[in-house]
Tab-separated table of C-alpha atoms in Angstrom:
chain	number	residue	atom	x	y	z
X	830	MET	CA	-9.507	35.470	16.256
X	831	LYS	CA	-9.696	33.112	13.431
X	832	LYS	CA	-7.372	30.020	13.523
X	833	LEU	CA	-4.545	28.700	11.348
X	834	ALA	CA	-4.712	25.419	10.203
X	835	ILE	CA	-1.953	23.287	8.755
X	836	VAL	CA	-2.227	20.064	6.574
X	837	ALA	CA	0.098	17.801	5.220
X	838	ALA	CA	-0.961	16.379	1.910
X	839	GLY	CA	0.807	13.725	-0.789
X	840	GLY	CA	3.777	11.552	-0.275
X	841	PRO	CA	5.802	12.059	2.616
X	842	ALA	CA	9.120	14.066	2.620
X	843	PRO	CA	12.164	15.164	5.197
X	844	GLY	CA	11.407	18.282	7.007
X	845	ILE	CA	7.280	18.114	7.141
X	846	ASN	CA	7.639	18.309	11.013
X	847	SER	CA	10.000	21.414	10.726
X	848	VAL	CA	7.702	23.195	8.904
X	849	ILE	CA	4.798	22.436	11.349
X	850	GLY	CA	7.162	23.085	14.265
X	851	ALA	CA	8.486	26.866	12.582
X	852	ALA	CA	4.762	27.712	11.452
X	853	THR	CA	3.366	26.622	14.755
X	854	ILE	CA	6.061	28.560	16.983
X	855	ARG	CA	5.409	31.710	14.512
X	856	ALA	CA	1.830	31.719	14.831
X	857	CYS	CA	1.532	31.290	18.480
X	858	LEU	CA	4.041	33.828	19.108
X	859	SER	CA	1.494	36.142	17.166
X	860	GLY	CA	-1.557	35.065	19.367
X	861	VAL	CA	-2.934	33.109	16.558
X	862	PRO	CA	-4.530	29.730	17.892
X	863	VAL	CA	-2.908	26.428	15.850
X	864	LEU	CA	-4.709	23.353	14.439
X	865	GLY	CA	-3.241	20.398	13.261
X	866	ILE	CA	-5.306	18.447	10.636
X	867	GLN	CA	-4.811	14.644	10.622
X	868	ASP	CA	-4.153	12.586	7.650
X	869	GLY	CA	-4.511	15.344	4.910
X	870	PHE	CA	-7.853	16.227	3.534
X	871	LYS	CA	-8.942	12.726	4.464
X	872	TRP	CA	-11.599	13.490	7.143
X	873	LEU	CA	-12.350	16.889	6.497
X	874	SER	CA	-13.390	15.751	2.552
X	875	GLU	CA	-15.844	13.731	4.609
X	876	GLY	CA	-17.256	16.417	6.652
X	877	ASP	CA	-15.356	15.137	9.708
X	878	ILE	CA	-13.779	17.579	12.051
X	879	SER	CA	-12.846	15.209	14.971
X	880	HIS	CA	-9.764	14.623	13.328
X	881	VAL	CA	-7.805	17.805	14.506
X	882	VAL	CA	-5.524	18.050	17.174
X	883	PRO	CA	-4.658	21.959	18.752
X	884	LEU	CA	-0.608	22.817	18.222
X	885	THR	CA	1.094	24.609	20.620
X	886	ILE	CA	4.838	25.477	21.166
X	887	GLU	CA	5.515	22.800	23.838
X	888	ASP	CA	4.031	19.976	21.455
X	889	THR	CA	6.043	20.983	18.486
X	890	SER	CA	9.188	22.745	19.347
X	891	ARG	CA	11.605	19.814	18.938
X	892	ILE	CA	9.556	17.503	16.549
X	893	HIS	CA	11.780	19.199	13.620
X	894	PHE	CA	14.471	16.356	14.185
X	895	ARG	CA	12.335	13.893	12.979
X	896	GLY	CA	11.296	12.665	9.609
X	897	GLY	CA	7.363	11.644	9.017
X	898	SER	CA	4.643	13.787	9.556
X	899	TYR	CA	3.702	14.766	13.470
X	900	ILE	CA	0.249	15.133	11.859
X	901	GLY	CA	-0.358	12.258	9.478
X	902	ILE	CA	-0.554	12.803	5.898
X	903	SER	CA	-2.769	11.212	2.984
X	904	ARG	CA	-3.469	11.660	-0.700
X	905	ALA	CA	-7.038	12.419	-0.101
X	906	ASN	CA	-8.280	14.700	-2.849
X	907	PRO	CA	-11.435	16.924	-2.200
X	908	THR	CA	-11.708	17.992	-5.747
X	909	ARG	CA	-12.935	14.289	-6.819
X	910	SER	CA	-16.123	15.820	-6.472
X	911	PRO	CA	-18.023	18.966	-5.862
X	912	GLU	CA	-19.667	17.435	-2.582
X	913	HIS	CA	-16.221	16.499	-1.324
X	914	LEU	CA	-14.926	19.942	-1.766
X	915	GLN	CA	-17.721	21.639	-0.293
X	916	ARG	CA	-17.241	19.374	2.972
X	917	THR	CA	-14.101	20.371	2.978
X	918	ILE	CA	-14.616	24.206	3.047
X	919	ASP	CA	-17.792	23.218	5.397
X	920	ALA	CA	-15.817	21.700	7.572
X	921	LEU	CA	-12.873	24.411	8.066
X	922	GLU	CA	-15.355	27.123	8.369
X	923	ARG	CA	-16.894	25.084	11.371
X	924	LEU	CA	-13.399	24.799	12.877
X	925	ASP	CA	-13.440	28.422	12.715
X	926	VAL	CA	-10.187	28.626	10.439
X	927	GLY	CA	-9.501	31.427	8.295
X	928	MET	CA	-6.231	30.386	7.401
X	929	LEU	CA	-4.781	27.240	5.897
X	930	ILE	CA	-1.118	26.134	5.133
X	931	THR	CA	-0.915	23.467	2.987
X	932	ILE	CA	1.975	21.330	2.817
X	933	GLY	CA	2.645	19.464	-0.492
X	934	GLY	CA	3.744	19.047	-4.196
X	935	ASP	CA	2.412	19.946	-7.326
X	936	GLY	CA	-1.512	18.377	-6.702
X	937	THR	CA	-1.567	19.953	-3.105
X	938	ALA	CA	-0.780	23.366	-4.515
X	939	THR	CA	-3.632	23.033	-7.415
X	940	LEU	CA	-5.791	21.923	-4.372
X	941	ALA	CA	-4.404	25.191	-2.127
X	942	HIS	CA	-5.579	27.136	-5.285
X	943	ILE	CA	-9.072	25.802	-5.548
X	944	ILE	CA	-10.054	26.262	-1.868
X	945	SER	CA	-8.648	29.506	-1.944
X	946	GLU	CA	-10.512	30.542	-5.062
X	947	LYS	CA	-14.036	28.664	-4.213
X	948	THR	CA	-14.005	30.889	-0.581
X	949	ARG	CA	-13.500	33.998	-1.912
X	950	GLY	CA	-11.123	35.273	0.214
X	951	LYS	CA	-12.968	34.323	3.413
X	952	LEU	CA	-9.808	31.618	4.017
X	953	ARG	CA	-6.537	33.057	3.153
X	954	VAL	CA	-4.362	30.292	1.659
X	955	VAL	CA	-0.367	29.507	1.225
X	956	HIS	CA	1.363	26.618	0.248
X	957	VAL	CA	4.595	25.348	1.079
X	958	PRO	CA	6.336	23.046	-1.818
X	959	LYS	CA	7.199	19.646	-0.633
X	960	THR	CA	8.321	16.936	-3.105
X	961	ILE	CA	11.700	14.818	-3.035
X	962	ASP	CA	10.894	14.631	-7.043
X	963	ASN	CA	12.348	18.550	-6.947
X	964	ASP	CA	10.158	18.949	-10.095
X	965	ILE	CA	7.920	22.094	-8.505
X	966	ASP	CA	9.106	25.042	-10.717
X	967	LEU	CA	10.564	27.048	-8.076
X	968	PRO	CA	12.626	30.085	-8.796
X	969	ASP	CA	16.701	30.298	-9.280
X	970	ASP	CA	16.941	26.478	-9.016
X	971	THR	CA	15.766	26.141	-5.274
X	972	SER	CA	15.222	23.117	-4.271
X	973	THR	CA	11.798	21.590	-2.436
X	974	PHE	CA	12.539	20.738	0.418
X	975	GLY	CA	13.114	16.969	1.418
X	976	PHE	CA	15.216	16.661	-1.656
X	977	GLN	CA	18.254	16.924	-0.545
X	978	THR	CA	17.760	14.668	2.216
X	979	ALA	CA	16.440	12.115	0.172
X	980	ARG	CA	19.558	12.693	-2.010
X	981	HIS	CA	21.768	12.194	1.264
X	982	VAL	CA	20.097	9.021	2.014
X	983	GLY	CA	20.033	7.695	-1.138
X	984	VAL	CA	23.539	8.405	-1.557
X	985	GLU	CA	24.268	6.142	1.703
X	986	ILE	CA	22.321	3.116	0.162
X	987	VAL	CA	23.755	3.466	-3.637
X	988	LYS	CA	27.118	3.814	-2.134
X	989	ASN	CA	26.948	0.294	-0.298
X	990	LEU	CA	25.326	-1.288	-3.455
X	991	MET	CA	28.415	0.091	-5.315
X	992	VAL	CA	30.932	-2.026	-2.427
X	993	ASP	CA	28.596	-5.113	-3.138
X	994	ALA	CA	28.597	-4.851	-7.149
X	995	LYS	CA	32.636	-4.722	-7.171
X	996	THR	CA	32.398	-7.457	-4.473
X	997	THR	CA	30.504	-9.951	-6.378
X	998	SER	CA	30.559	-9.001	-10.099
X	999	ARG	CA	27.295	-7.858	-10.894
X	1000	TRP	CA	25.415	-5.013	-11.691
X	1001	TYR	CA	22.375	-2.801	-10.163
X	1002	PHE	CA	19.969	-1.037	-12.018
X	1003	VAL	CA	18.699	1.424	-9.205
X	1004	ILE	CA	15.317	2.934	-9.571
X	1005	ALA	CA	15.028	6.525	-7.647
X	1006	GLN	CA	11.656	8.032	-7.535
X	1007	GLY	CA	10.929	10.765	-9.997
X	1008	ARG	CA	7.402	10.755	-11.761
X	1009	LYS	CA	8.204	13.087	-14.489
X	1010	ALA	CA	11.705	14.858	-13.856
X	1011	GLY	CA	14.969	13.004	-13.023
X	1012	HIS	CA	16.510	15.073	-10.377
X	1013	LEU	CA	16.655	12.414	-7.539
X	1014	ALA	CA	18.034	10.013	-9.960
X	1015	LEU	CA	20.913	12.333	-11.364
X	1016	GLY	CA	21.430	13.890	-8.044
X	1017	ILE	CA	22.002	10.326	-6.323
X	1018	GLY	CA	24.413	9.371	-9.616
X	1019	LYS	CA	26.212	12.419	-9.828
X	1020	ALA	CA	27.177	12.315	-6.116
X	1021	VAL	CA	28.382	8.530	-5.868
X	1022	GLY	CA	29.993	8.574	-9.302
X	1023	ALA	CA	27.771	5.657	-10.705
X	1024	THR	CA	28.656	4.014	-13.765
X	1025	ASN	CA	25.560	5.654	-15.904
X	1026	THR	CA	22.502	7.698	-14.999
X	1027	VAL	CA	19.267	7.527	-17.156
X	1028	ILE	CA	16.773	10.233	-17.161
X	1029	PRO	CA	13.331	11.013	-18.991
X	1030	GLU	CA	14.788	14.322	-20.026
X	1031	GLU	CA	17.238	12.857	-22.630
X	1032	PHE	CA	14.373	11.421	-24.378
X	1033	ALA	CA	12.254	14.659	-24.180
X	1034	ARG	CA	12.562	15.135	-28.093
X	1035	GLY	CA	12.151	11.814	-28.838
X	1036	CYS	CA	9.601	10.295	-26.668
X	1037	PRO	CA	8.611	7.486	-26.643
X	1038	VAL	CA	11.531	5.613	-27.372
X	1039	PRO	CA	11.429	1.900	-28.080
X	1040	LEU	CA	12.344	-0.286	-25.265
X	1041	SER	CA	15.248	-1.814	-27.300
X	1042	HIS	CA	17.048	1.538	-27.632
X	1043	VAL	CA	17.297	1.843	-23.674
X	1044	ALA	CA	17.985	-1.494	-23.643
X	1045	ASP	CA	20.868	-0.783	-25.999
X	1046	LEU	CA	22.115	2.093	-23.817
X	1047	LEU	CA	22.400	-0.310	-20.836
X	1048	ALA	CA	23.833	-2.862	-22.877
X	1049	GLY	CA	26.355	-0.496	-23.947
X	1050	SER	CA	27.322	0.457	-20.578
X	1051	VAL	CA	28.208	-3.027	-19.408
X	1052	ILE	CA	29.962	-3.912	-22.449
X	1053	LYS	CA	32.392	-0.689	-22.237
X	1054	ARG	CA	32.716	-1.662	-18.814
X	1055	LEU	CA	33.986	-5.142	-19.864
X	1056	GLY	CA	36.109	-3.597	-22.345
X	1057	TYR	CA	38.012	-1.956	-19.460
X	1058	GLY	CA	38.057	-5.023	-17.862
X	1059	ARG	CA	35.213	-4.734	-15.257
X	1060	PRO	CA	31.882	-6.840	-15.019
X	1061	ASP	CA	30.312	-4.603	-12.415
X	1062	GLY	CA	28.730	-1.447	-12.392
X	1063	ILE	CA	25.608	0.666	-11.111
X	1064	VAL	CA	22.532	2.394	-13.267
X	1065	LEU	CA	20.549	5.111	-11.772
X	1066	LEU	CA	17.574	5.342	-13.688
X	1067	ALA	CA	14.736	7.435	-13.140
X	1068	GLU	CA	11.306	5.915	-12.763
X	1069	GLY	CA	9.691	8.776	-15.352
X	1070	LEU	CA	11.538	6.547	-18.114
X	1071	ALA	CA	8.478	4.096	-18.062
X	1072	ASP	CA	6.625	7.609	-19.284
X	1073	CYS	CA	9.014	7.644	-22.496
X	1074	ILE	CA	9.214	4.175	-23.424
X	1075	ASN	CA	6.836	2.864	-26.222
X	1076	PRO	CA	3.951	1.462	-24.178
X	1077	GLU	CA	3.328	-1.297	-26.752
X	1078	ASP	CA	6.835	-2.739	-25.991
X	1079	LEU	CA	6.295	-2.165	-22.207
X	1080	ALA	CA	3.805	-4.433	-22.166
X	1081	ARG	CA	5.722	-7.411	-23.570
X	1082	TYR	CA	7.387	-7.477	-20.618
X	1083	THR	CA	4.792	-6.390	-17.690
X	1084	GLU	CA	0.990	-5.520	-17.282
X	1085	LEU	CA	0.377	-1.605	-17.136
X	1086	PRO	CA	-1.472	-0.347	-14.634
X	1087	ARG	CA	-3.898	2.112	-15.465
X	1088	ASP	CA	-6.174	4.709	-13.719
X	1089	HIS	CA	-10.147	4.525	-14.852
X	1090	MET	CA	-9.176	7.184	-17.782
X	1091	GLY	CA	-6.902	4.907	-18.757
X	1092	ASN	CA	-3.776	6.913	-17.837
X	1093	ILE	CA	-0.807	4.573	-16.959
X	1094	HIS	CA	0.340	4.589	-13.470
X	1095	VAL	CA	4.080	5.202	-14.233
X	1096	ALA	CA	5.092	4.721	-10.663
X	1097	GLU	CA	3.659	1.088	-10.456
X	1098	ILE	CA	5.452	-0.241	-13.294
X	1099	ASN	CA	8.127	-2.723	-12.472
X	1100	LEU	CA	10.614	-0.725	-14.670
X	1101	GLY	CA	13.589	-2.281	-12.738
X	1102	GLU	CA	12.857	-5.465	-13.403
X	1103	VAL	CA	11.727	-4.905	-17.330
X	1104	LEU	CA	14.809	-3.582	-17.708
X	1105	GLU	CA	16.806	-6.229	-16.108
X	1106	LYS	CA	15.071	-8.456	-18.241
X	1107	VAL	CA	15.589	-7.134	-21.689
X	1108	VAL	CA	18.531	-5.900	-21.033
X	1109	LYS	CA	19.830	-9.783	-20.374
X	1110	GLU	CA	18.087	-10.954	-23.054
X	1111	ARG	CA	20.313	-8.148	-25.204
X	1112	LEU	CA	23.446	-9.373	-23.675
X	1113	ALA	CA	22.657	-12.824	-24.315
X	1114	SER	CA	22.195	-12.185	-27.871
X	1115	LEU	CA	25.771	-11.472	-28.058
X	1116	GLY	CA	26.932	-14.123	-26.083
X	1117	LEU	CA	27.623	-12.509	-22.792
X	1118	LYS	CA	26.197	-13.293	-19.178
X	1119	ALA	CA	25.853	-10.813	-16.363
X	1120	THR	CA	24.466	-10.627	-13.184
X	1121	LEU	CA	21.866	-8.016	-13.029
X	1122	ILE	CA	19.906	-6.839	-9.937
X	1123	SER	CA	16.920	-4.408	-9.870
X	1124	LYS	CA	16.837	-2.050	-6.838
X	1125	TYR	CA	13.824	0.477	-5.781
X	1126	ILE	CA	14.920	3.682	-4.089
X	1127	GLY	CA	11.955	5.504	-2.569
X	1128	TYR	CA	10.058	4.620	0.246
X	1129	GLU	CA	13.323	4.392	2.469
X	1130	VAL	CA	14.254	8.197	1.640
X	1131	ARG	CA	10.697	9.817	2.065
X	1132	CYS	CA	10.695	9.557	6.042
X	1133	ALA	CA	14.210	10.139	6.577
X	1134	ASP	CA	15.037	12.463	9.760
X	1135	PRO	CA	16.173	15.340	7.966
X	1136	ILE	CA	19.790	16.402	7.371
X	1137	PRO	CA	20.816	19.959	8.703
X	1138	PHE	CA	20.271	21.603	5.553
X	1139	ASP	CA	16.360	20.329	5.252
X	1140	MET	CA	15.826	21.223	9.032
X	1141	ASP	CA	17.126	25.036	8.284
X	1142	TYR	CA	15.616	25.476	5.004
X	1143	THR	CA	11.842	23.950	6.096
X	1144	ARG	CA	11.963	26.312	9.244
X	1145	ASP	CA	12.550	29.282	7.163
X	1146	LEU	CA	9.812	28.211	5.174
X	1147	GLY	CA	7.162	27.203	7.974
X	1148	HIS	CA	8.132	30.519	9.566
X	1149	ALA	CA	7.452	32.565	6.339
X	1150	ALA	CA	4.677	30.904	5.401
X	1151	ALA	CA	3.139	32.004	9.019
X	1152	ARG	CA	4.292	35.245	9.122
X	1153	TYR	CA	2.870	36.094	5.510
X	1154	ILE	CA	-0.551	34.470	5.882
X	1155	ILE	CA	-1.057	35.817	9.594
X	1156	GLU	CA	0.043	39.506	7.990
X	1157	GLY	CA	-2.547	38.844	5.249
X	1158	GLY	CA	-0.828	37.091	2.789
X	1159	THR	CA	-2.917	34.618	0.249
X	1160	GLU	CA	-2.666	32.693	-2.756
X	1161	ALA	CA	1.146	32.116	-2.779
X	1162	MET	CA	3.656	29.317	-2.690
X	1163	VAL	CA	6.357	29.949	-0.129
X	1164	ALA	CA	9.728	30.265	-1.582
X	1165	MET	CA	13.267	30.838	-0.041
X	1166	VAL	CA	15.735	32.292	-2.674
X	1167	HIS	CA	19.153	33.591	-1.501
X	1168	GLY	CA	18.343	33.893	2.148
X	1169	ARG	CA	15.249	36.140	1.555
X	1170	PHE	CA	11.062	34.948	1.533
X	1171	GLN	CA	9.815	35.244	-1.954
X	1172	PRO	CA	5.995	34.719	-2.261
X	1173	VAL	CA	4.937	33.017	-5.823
X	1174	SER	CA	1.482	33.552	-6.657
X	1175	PHE	CA	-0.668	30.637	-7.887
X	1176	GLN	CA	-1.405	32.463	-11.295
X	1177	ASP	CA	1.955	32.600	-11.724
X	1178	MET	CA	2.747	28.893	-10.727
X	1179	LYS	CA	0.213	27.445	-13.523
X	1180	ASP	CA	1.355	26.415	-16.789
X	1181	PRO	CA	-0.946	28.143	-19.232
X	1182	ALA	CA	-1.347	24.923	-21.379
X	1183	THR	CA	-2.394	22.452	-18.421
X	1184	GLY	CA	-3.692	25.024	-15.894
X	1185	ARG	CA	-1.729	23.036	-13.587
X	1186	PRO	CA	1.793	24.077	-11.449
X	1187	ARG	CA	4.859	23.627	-14.097
X	1188	VAL	CA	7.136	20.846	-13.759
X	1189	ARG	CA	10.478	21.551	-13.581
X	1190	MET	CA	12.671	19.301	-15.230
X	1191	VAL	CA	16.033	18.577	-15.484
X	1192	ASP	CA	18.137	21.317	-18.215
X	1193	ILE	CA	20.445	18.476	-20.043
X	1194	ASP	CA	21.847	21.557	-21.509
X	1195	SER	CA	23.399	22.988	-18.373
X	1196	ASP	CA	26.922	22.758	-17.093
X	1197	ARG	CA	25.897	20.833	-14.091
X	1198	TYR	CA	24.090	18.014	-16.379
X	1199	GLN	CA	26.852	18.079	-19.031
X	1200	ILE	CA	29.818	17.345	-16.430
X	1201	ALA	CA	27.281	14.970	-14.936
X	1202	ARG	CA	27.462	13.376	-18.263
X	1203	SER	CA	31.318	13.579	-19.184
X	1204	TYR	CA	31.766	10.926	-16.264
X	1205	MET	CA	29.234	8.761	-17.042
X	1206	LEU	CA	30.654	5.493	-18.644
X	1207	ARG	CA	28.307	4.488	-21.632
X	1208	LEU	CA	29.071	4.451	-25.726
X	1209	LYS	CA	29.914	7.673	-27.053
X	1210	ARG	CA	30.288	9.139	-30.391
X	1211	GLU	CA	34.114	9.597	-30.091
X	1212	ASP	CA	34.207	5.707	-29.324
X	1213	PHE	CA	33.230	5.261	-32.619
X	1214	ASP	CA	35.794	7.385	-34.212
X	1215	LYS	CA	38.813	5.670	-32.492
X	1216	PRO	CA	39.666	2.913	-34.223
X	1217	GLU	CA	41.434	1.426	-31.221
X	1218	GLU	CA	38.440	1.902	-28.656
X	1219	LEU	CA	35.457	0.427	-31.530
X	1220	ALA	CA	37.983	-2.533	-31.554
X	1221	ARG	CA	38.262	-2.836	-27.781
X	1222	PHE	CA	34.509	-3.094	-27.114
X	1223	ALA	CA	33.712	-4.631	-30.406
X	1224	ALA	CA	35.797	-7.631	-28.746
X	1225	ALA	CA	34.190	-7.371	-25.639
X	1226	ALA	CA	30.613	-7.854	-27.111
X	1227	HIS	CA	32.112	-10.707	-29.552
X	1228	LEU	CA	31.749	-8.773	-32.699
X	1229	THR	CA	33.532	-7.201	-35.515
X	1230	PRO	CA	34.345	-3.499	-35.150
X	1231	GLU	CA	31.978	-3.119	-38.303
X	1232	ALA	CA	28.976	-5.439	-37.098
X	1233	PHE	CA	29.386	-3.385	-33.488
X	1234	ARG	CA	28.879	-0.319	-35.194
X	1235	GLU	CA	25.773	-1.435	-37.023
X	1236	GLN	CA	24.164	-2.393	-33.876
X	1237	PHE	CA	25.096	0.394	-31.548
X	1238	PHE	CA	25.881	3.530	-33.674
X	1239	HIS	CA	22.363	4.521	-33.489
X	1240	LEU	CA	22.852	5.601	-29.892
X	1241	VAL	CA	25.271	8.245	-30.586
X	1242	LYS	CA	24.362	9.065	-34.375
X	1243	ASP	CA	22.671	12.311	-33.136
X	1244	GLU	CA	25.314	13.276	-30.606
X	1245	PRO	CA	27.098	16.563	-31.884
X	1246	THR	CA	31.008	16.137	-32.089
X	1247	ASN	CA	31.858	19.397	-29.965
X	1248	PRO	CA	35.035	20.315	-29.574
X	1249	ASP	CA	34.595	20.916	-25.824
X	1250	GLY	CA	32.978	17.230	-25.568
X	1251	ARG	CA	29.260	18.606	-24.773
X	1252	VAL	CA	26.845	16.447	-25.846
X	1253	GLY	CA	22.897	17.164	-26.639
């Protein structure tokens, strides 16, 4: 019987070991031998088949408690050249692999599809979606595995920062991972009751935005908080915001890392430090001084031990992936919707415009986002409509109400004045 190989690629996420363990157990009970491909596609793409380990029930039955990856992981991408892709396929054939389970994000899903097409059905391929960004377009708002654990651990970190902020009268600008979407930043910010949370989806209709606009948005939170007598606060910021800000503005404050094609590497931009500096400058222009500290959350949450939700969820995913592929399934992503396994074909995952898997963004028109937004302490349209509130915040900024309106009303000018308080 052909072997089943399991490979984890991309960045770590809590729950990888649960998928590996459950898939291995399901396959072994069906009499299918299982191989663990070490370090992602790093070695296979070089034609090296020595970095492979047999997986057994005894080896994997208790690995689901721990974070990280039992078989390692890497971002090596065999599609970077036809030669590397062919070496990968040849290596799998030499290993007598007839079934491949890939664990990864949208990039790995694309790679899985390419391998499936290239082998013309000889190699069955099933993908298990993994990313703490939660941005793979799964059905019915189903989270990607690892997201709930990452949020949980992130919340614990930010809870401590909130106590520190209040104790020391300072502000923390916390940057949460999320290349394109703001799910993790919003999930942490909403759960802890952060002073403000800013995500890229807010600016989707007007991207790119001036850096000064984002600076005013954050300065507005500091000023509003001061108006209520508090010199401290916590802001959650999605790293994908860097992609929404005018790059020429960013370039005045930091070097923009680019790849060989000239594309900006968002994750490598020191967004927190840039915003810390520009907001300090904005406040100083008003005669205000605040202690601002930037903090990044990403590596701390990627390899955390999974919480029970993700242990349960990922064991379902691993079992379903192995069962589906052993029974003849292929070219699909595994999804669990309302407790039921649902395969999503690689073709259905594609965005016709890009040819890559669709990215799931935060729906800013949803009640879940609107409720989160209603609790944020940021300048709102109603603050400018109430003379007593306008006077309060203007005084905190050392401005007249008229001058305050002139400098900050641009933040809310497009905000609808709905009777139920919803914002766009």
